[in-house]
mmCIF file of C-alpha atoms in Angstrom:
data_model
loop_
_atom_site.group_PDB
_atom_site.id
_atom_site.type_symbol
_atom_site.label_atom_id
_atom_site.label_comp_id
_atom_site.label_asym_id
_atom_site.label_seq_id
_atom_site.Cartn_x
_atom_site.Cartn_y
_atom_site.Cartn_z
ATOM 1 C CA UNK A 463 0.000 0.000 0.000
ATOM 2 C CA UNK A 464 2.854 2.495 0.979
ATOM 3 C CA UNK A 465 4.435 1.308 -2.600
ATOM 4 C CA UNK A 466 1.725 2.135 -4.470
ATOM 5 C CA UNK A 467 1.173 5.816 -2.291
ATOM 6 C CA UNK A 468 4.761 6.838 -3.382
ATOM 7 C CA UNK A 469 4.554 6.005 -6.445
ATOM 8 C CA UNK A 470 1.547 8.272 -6.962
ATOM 9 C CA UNK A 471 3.462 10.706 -5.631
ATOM 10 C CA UNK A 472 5.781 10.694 -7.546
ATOM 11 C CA UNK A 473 3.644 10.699 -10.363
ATOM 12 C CA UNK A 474 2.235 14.061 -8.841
ATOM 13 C CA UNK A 475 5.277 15.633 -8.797
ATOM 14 C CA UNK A 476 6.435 14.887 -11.641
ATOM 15 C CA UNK A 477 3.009 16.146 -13.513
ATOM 16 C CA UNK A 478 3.639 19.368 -11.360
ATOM 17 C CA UNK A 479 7.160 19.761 -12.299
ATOM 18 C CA UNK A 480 6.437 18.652 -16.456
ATOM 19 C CA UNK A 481 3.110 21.990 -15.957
ATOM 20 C CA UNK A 482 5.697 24.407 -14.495
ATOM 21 C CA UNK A 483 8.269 23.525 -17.629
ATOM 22 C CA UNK A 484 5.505 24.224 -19.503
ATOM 23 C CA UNK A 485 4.720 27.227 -18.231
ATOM 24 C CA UNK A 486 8.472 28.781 -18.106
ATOM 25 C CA UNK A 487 8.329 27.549 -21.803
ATOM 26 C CA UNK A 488 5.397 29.154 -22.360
ATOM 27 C CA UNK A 489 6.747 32.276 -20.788
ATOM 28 C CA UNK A 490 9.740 32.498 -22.407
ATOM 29 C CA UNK A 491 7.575 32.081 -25.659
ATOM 30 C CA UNK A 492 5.467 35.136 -24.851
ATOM 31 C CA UNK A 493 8.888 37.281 -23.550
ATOM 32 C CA UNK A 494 9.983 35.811 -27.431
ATOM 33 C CA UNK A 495 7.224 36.962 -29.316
ATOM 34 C CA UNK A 496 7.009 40.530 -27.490
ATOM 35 C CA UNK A 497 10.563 41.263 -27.663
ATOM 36 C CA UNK A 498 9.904 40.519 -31.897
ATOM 37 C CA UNK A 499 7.383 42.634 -32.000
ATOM 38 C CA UNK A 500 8.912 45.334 -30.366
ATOM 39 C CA UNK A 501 11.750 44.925 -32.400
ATOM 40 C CA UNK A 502 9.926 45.020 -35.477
ATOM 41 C CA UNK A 503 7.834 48.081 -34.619
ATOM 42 C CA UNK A 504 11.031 49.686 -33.337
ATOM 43 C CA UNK A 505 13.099 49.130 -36.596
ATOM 44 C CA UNK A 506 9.430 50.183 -38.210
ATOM 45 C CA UNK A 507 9.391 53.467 -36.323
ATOM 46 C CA UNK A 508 13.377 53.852 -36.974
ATOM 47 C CA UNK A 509 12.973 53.421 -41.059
ATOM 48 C CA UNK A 510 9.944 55.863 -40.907
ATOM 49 C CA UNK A 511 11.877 59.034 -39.291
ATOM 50 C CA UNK A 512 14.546 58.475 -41.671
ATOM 51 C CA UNK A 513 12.343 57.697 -44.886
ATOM 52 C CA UNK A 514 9.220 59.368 -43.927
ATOM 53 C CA UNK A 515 8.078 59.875 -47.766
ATOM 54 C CA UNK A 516 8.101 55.550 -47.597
ATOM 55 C CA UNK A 517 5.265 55.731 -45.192
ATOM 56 C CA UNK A 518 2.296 56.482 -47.653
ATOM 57 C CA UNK A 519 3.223 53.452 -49.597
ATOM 58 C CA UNK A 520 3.713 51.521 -46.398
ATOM 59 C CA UNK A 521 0.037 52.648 -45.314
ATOM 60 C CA UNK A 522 -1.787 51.567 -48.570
ATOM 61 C CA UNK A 523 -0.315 48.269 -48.805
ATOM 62 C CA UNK A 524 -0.968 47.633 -45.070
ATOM 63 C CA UNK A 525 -4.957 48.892 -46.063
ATOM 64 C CA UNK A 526 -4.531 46.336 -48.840
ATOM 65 C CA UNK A 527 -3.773 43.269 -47.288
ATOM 66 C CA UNK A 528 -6.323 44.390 -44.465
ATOM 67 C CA UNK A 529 -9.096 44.411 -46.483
ATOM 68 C CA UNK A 530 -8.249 40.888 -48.175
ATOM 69 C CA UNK A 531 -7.777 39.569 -44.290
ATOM 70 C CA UNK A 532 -11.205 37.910 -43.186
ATOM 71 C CA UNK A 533 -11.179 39.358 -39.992
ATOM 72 C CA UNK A 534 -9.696 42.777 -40.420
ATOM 73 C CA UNK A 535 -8.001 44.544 -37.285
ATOM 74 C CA UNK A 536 -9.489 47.838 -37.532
ATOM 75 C CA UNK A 537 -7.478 49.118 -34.400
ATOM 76 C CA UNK A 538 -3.946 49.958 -33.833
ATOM 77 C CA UNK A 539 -0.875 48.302 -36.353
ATOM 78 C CA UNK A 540 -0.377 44.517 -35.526
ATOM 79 C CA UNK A 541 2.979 42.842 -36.012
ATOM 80 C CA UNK A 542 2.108 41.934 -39.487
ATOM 81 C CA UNK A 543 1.177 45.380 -39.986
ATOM 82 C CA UNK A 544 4.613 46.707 -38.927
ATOM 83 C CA UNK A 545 6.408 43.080 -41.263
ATOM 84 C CA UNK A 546 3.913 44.465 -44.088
ATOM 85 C CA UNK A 547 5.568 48.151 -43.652
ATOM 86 C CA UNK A 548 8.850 47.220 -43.956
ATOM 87 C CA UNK A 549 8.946 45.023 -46.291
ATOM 88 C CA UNK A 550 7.571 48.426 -48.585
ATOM 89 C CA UNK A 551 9.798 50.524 -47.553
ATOM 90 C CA UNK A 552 12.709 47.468 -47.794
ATOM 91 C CA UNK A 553 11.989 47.736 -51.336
ATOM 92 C CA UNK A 554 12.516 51.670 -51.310
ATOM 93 C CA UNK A 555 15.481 52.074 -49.897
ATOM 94 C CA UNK A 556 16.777 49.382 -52.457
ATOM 95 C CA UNK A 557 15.875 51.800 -55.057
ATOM 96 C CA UNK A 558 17.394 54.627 -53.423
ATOM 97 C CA UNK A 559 20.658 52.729 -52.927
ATOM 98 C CA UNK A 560 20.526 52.015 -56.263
ATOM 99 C CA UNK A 561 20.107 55.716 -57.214
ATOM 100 C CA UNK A 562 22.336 57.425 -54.835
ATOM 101 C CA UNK A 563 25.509 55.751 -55.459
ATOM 102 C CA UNK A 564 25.350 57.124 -58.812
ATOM 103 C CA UNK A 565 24.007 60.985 -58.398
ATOM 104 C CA UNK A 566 26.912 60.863 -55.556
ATOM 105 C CA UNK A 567 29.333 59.889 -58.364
ATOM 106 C CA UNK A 568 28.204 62.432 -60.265
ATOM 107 C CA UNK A 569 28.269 65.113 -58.310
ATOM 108 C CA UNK A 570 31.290 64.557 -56.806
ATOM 109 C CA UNK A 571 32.896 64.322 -60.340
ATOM 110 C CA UNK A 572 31.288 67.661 -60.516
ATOM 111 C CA UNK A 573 32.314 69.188 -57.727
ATOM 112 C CA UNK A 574 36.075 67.739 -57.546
ATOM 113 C CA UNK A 575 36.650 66.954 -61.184
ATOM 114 C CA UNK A 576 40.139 67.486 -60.753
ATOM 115 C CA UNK A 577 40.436 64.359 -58.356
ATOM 116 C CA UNK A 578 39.861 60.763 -58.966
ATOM 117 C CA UNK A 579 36.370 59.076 -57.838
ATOM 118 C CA UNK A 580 37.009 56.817 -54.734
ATOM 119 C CA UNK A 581 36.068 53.422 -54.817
ATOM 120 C CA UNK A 582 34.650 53.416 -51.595
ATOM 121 C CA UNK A 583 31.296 55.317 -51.256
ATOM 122 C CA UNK A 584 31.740 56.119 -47.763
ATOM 123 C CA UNK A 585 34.552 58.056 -49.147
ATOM 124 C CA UNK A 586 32.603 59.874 -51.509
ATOM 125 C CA UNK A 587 29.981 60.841 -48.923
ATOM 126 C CA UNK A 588 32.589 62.166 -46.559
ATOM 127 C CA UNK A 589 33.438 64.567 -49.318
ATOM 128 C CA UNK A 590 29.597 65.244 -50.354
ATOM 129 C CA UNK A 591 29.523 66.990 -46.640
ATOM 130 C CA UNK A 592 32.014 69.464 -47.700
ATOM 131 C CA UNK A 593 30.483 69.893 -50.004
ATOM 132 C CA UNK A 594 29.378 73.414 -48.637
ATOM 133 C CA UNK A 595 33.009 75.122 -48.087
ATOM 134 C CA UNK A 596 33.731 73.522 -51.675
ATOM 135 C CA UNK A 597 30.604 75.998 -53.214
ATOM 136 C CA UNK A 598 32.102 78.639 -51.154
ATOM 137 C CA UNK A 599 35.095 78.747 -52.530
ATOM 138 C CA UNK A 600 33.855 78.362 -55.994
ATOM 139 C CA UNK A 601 31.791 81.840 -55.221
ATOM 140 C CA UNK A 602 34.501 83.720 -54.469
ATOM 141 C CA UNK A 603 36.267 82.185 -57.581
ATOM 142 C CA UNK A 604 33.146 83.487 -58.876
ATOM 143 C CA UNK A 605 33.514 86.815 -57.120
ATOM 144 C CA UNK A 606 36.736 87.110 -58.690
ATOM 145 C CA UNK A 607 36.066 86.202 -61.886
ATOM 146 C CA UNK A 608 33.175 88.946 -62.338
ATOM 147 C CA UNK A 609 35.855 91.527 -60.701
ATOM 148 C CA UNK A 610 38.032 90.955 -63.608
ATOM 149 C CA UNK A 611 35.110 90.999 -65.800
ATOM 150 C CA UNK A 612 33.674 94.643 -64.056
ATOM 151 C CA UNK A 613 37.295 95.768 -64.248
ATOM 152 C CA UNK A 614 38.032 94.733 -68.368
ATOM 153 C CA UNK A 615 34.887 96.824 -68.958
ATOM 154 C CA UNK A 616 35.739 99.615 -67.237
ATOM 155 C CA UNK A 617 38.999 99.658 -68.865
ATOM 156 C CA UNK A 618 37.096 99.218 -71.974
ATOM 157 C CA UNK A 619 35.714 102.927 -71.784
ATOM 158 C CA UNK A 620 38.348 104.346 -69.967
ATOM 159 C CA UNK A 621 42.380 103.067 -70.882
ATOM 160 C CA UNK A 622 44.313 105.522 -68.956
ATOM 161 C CA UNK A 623 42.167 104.633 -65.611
ATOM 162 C CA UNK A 624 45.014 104.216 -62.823
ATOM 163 C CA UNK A 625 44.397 100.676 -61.570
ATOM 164 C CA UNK A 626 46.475 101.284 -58.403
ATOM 165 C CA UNK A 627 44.649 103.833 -57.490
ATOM 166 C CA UNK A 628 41.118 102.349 -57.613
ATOM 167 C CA UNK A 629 42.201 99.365 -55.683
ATOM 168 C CA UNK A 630 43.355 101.636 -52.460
ATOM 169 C CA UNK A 631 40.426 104.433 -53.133
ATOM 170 C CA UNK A 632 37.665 102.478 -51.021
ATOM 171 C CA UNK A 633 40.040 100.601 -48.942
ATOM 172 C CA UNK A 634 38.203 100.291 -45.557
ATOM 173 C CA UNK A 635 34.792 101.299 -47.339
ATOM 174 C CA UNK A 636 31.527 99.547 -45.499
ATOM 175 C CA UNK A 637 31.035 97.937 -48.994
ATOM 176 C CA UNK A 638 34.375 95.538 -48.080
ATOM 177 C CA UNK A 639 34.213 95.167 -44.657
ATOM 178 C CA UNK A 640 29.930 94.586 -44.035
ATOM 179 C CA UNK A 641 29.071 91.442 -44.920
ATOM 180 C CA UNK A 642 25.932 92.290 -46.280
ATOM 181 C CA UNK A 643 27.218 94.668 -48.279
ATOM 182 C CA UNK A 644 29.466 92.735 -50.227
ATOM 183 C CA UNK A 645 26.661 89.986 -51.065
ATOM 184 C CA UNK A 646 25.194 92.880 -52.830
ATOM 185 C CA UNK A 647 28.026 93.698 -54.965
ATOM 186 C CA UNK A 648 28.150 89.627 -55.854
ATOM 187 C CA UNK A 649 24.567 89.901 -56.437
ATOM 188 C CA UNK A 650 25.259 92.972 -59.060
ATOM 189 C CA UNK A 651 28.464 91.306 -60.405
ATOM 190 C CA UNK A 652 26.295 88.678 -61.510
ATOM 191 C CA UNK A 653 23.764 90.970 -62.783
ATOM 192 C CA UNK A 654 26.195 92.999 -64.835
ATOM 193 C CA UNK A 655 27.953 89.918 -65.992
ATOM 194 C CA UNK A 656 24.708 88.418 -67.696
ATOM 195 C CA UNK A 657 23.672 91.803 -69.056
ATOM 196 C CA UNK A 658 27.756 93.462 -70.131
ATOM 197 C CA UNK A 659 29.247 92.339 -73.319
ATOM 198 C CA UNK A 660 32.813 93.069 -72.250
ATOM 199 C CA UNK A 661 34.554 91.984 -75.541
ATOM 200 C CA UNK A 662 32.146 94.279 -77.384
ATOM 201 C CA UNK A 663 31.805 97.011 -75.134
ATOM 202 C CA UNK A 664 32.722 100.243 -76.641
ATOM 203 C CA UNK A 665 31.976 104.238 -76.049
ATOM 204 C CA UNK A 666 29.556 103.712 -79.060
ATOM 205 C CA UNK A 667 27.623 101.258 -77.386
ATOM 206 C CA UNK A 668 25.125 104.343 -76.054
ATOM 207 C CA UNK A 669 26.506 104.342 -72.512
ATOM 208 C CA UNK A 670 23.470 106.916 -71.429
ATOM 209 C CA UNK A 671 20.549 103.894 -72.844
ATOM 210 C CA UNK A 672 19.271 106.637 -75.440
ATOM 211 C CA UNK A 673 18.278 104.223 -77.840
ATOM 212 C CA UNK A 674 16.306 101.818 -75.642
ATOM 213 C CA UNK A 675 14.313 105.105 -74.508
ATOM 214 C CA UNK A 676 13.925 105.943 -78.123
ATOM 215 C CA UNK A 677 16.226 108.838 -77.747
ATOM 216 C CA UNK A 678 18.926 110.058 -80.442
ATOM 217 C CA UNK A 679 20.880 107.551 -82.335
ATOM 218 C CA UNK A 680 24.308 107.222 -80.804
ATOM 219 C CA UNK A 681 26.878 106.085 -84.371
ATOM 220 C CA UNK A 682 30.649 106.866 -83.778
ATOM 221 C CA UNK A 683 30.253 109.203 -81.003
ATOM 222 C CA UNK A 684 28.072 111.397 -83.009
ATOM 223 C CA UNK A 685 24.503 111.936 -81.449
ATOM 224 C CA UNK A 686 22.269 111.815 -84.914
ATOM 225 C CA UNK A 687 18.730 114.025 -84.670
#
C-alpha cells in the first residue's frame, strides 16, 4: 500500500514539475514573441523618421492586405502590420541605394573633377559633406572672376584709368568690410555679368541707354537728330 502511495506521488510531482516547464516555456515564448514585436515596430518606427516619404506606400499596402484579411483589425498596427511596412519601404530604400551611389558619383565628379572618384562610397559621402566650403570657394572664384570681368569693362571705356589707385580708393569702405554689403556687390556682379558684353563694349555702345528710350541715335560718337 505504501508502494503504491509513493509512487503516486511521484507521479504528482512529476506532472507538477512537467506543468511548471511548460509554463516557463510558455513564458519564455510570450517574452519571445514581445521582444519581436517590439523589435519590429522599433526598426518600423526607426525606417519611418529616416524615410518618412516611404510611409504612404507603407500605409496603402498595409490597407490592402487588411481588407483581403477575413477578420480585419481595424485598431492599432499589428505585427504583421509593422512586417507588411517594412517590407515596402525594404523595397525603397533598395531603389534609393541604387540611385544614390550614382548621383553621388556624379556630383562629386562635378564638384572635384580634378580628383579621382574613390572606390569606396563612404569616401565619396565624406566629401559630399564638404560639399558646402567647396561651393564657397567656388563663389569667391566666382567673385573674382566677375571683378576681372567689371574691371576689363571699365577699362574698356576708360584706358588711362590708374588701376592702383582704384584698388586703395575704397580701402576700408563699409562695402568691403559689411558682410551684407558685399553679397550685394556679388549679387550685381552677376547681374552685370549676364547683361555686359565686355569683348564688345565700346563708347559707341550708347553708354546713357538713349536708344532703348527711343532717344537720339548714338553712331561713332556722333549723337544723330
Amino acid at each position: 500500500m505504501k508502494e503504491v502511495q509513493d509512487r503516486l506521488q511521484e507521479e504528482l510531482q512529476a506532472e507538477k514539475d512537467l506543468r511548471e516547464l511548460e509554463k516557463k516555456c510558455n513564458d519564455a515564448l510570450q517574452y519571445v514573441k514581445e521582444t519581436q514585436e517590439k523589435i519590429i515596430k522599433d526598426l518600423d518606427e526607426q525606417v519611418w523618421k529616416t524615410f518618412p516619404e516611404s510611409q504612404d506606400r507603407a500605409i496603402e499596402a498595409i490597407t490592402e492586405a487588411r481588407r483581403d484579411d477575413p477578420l480585419p483589425n481595424p485598431g492599432r498596427w499589428t505585427t504583421t502590420d509593422h512586417l507588411t511596412a517594412l517590407s515596402v519601404q525594404v523595397s525603397y530604400i533598395d531603389k534609393l541605394g541604387k540611385y544614390l551611389p550614382g548621383a553621388a558619383i556624379r556630383t562629386f565628379a562635378n564638384l572635384w573633377s580634378e580628383e579621382k572618384i574613390p572606390d569606396r562610397v563612404e569616401v565619396i559621402a565624406s566629401h559630399l559633406m564638404e560639399s558646402g566650403s567647396r561651393l564657397t570657394e567656388w563663389r569667391r572664384s566666382s567673385a573674382c572672376s566677375e571683378a576681372d570681368t567689371a574691371l576689363k569693362f571699365l577699362c574698356s571705356w576708360y584706358e588711362g584709368v590708374d588701376l592702383d589707385a582704384l584698388a586703395t580708393l575704397r580701402l576700408g569702405a563699409p562695402t568691403t568690410t559689411d558682410p551684407a554689403l558685399t553679397i550685394n556687390i556679388w549679387v550685381f556682379y552677376n547681374d552685370f555679368s549676364s547683361s555686359a558684353n565686355v569683348q564688345n563694349a565700346s563708347p559707341t555702345r550708347d553708354p546713357d541707354g538713349l536708344q532703348d528710350r527711343g532717344g537720339p541715335r548714338v553712331t561713332d560718337g556722333h549723337t544723330d537728330g
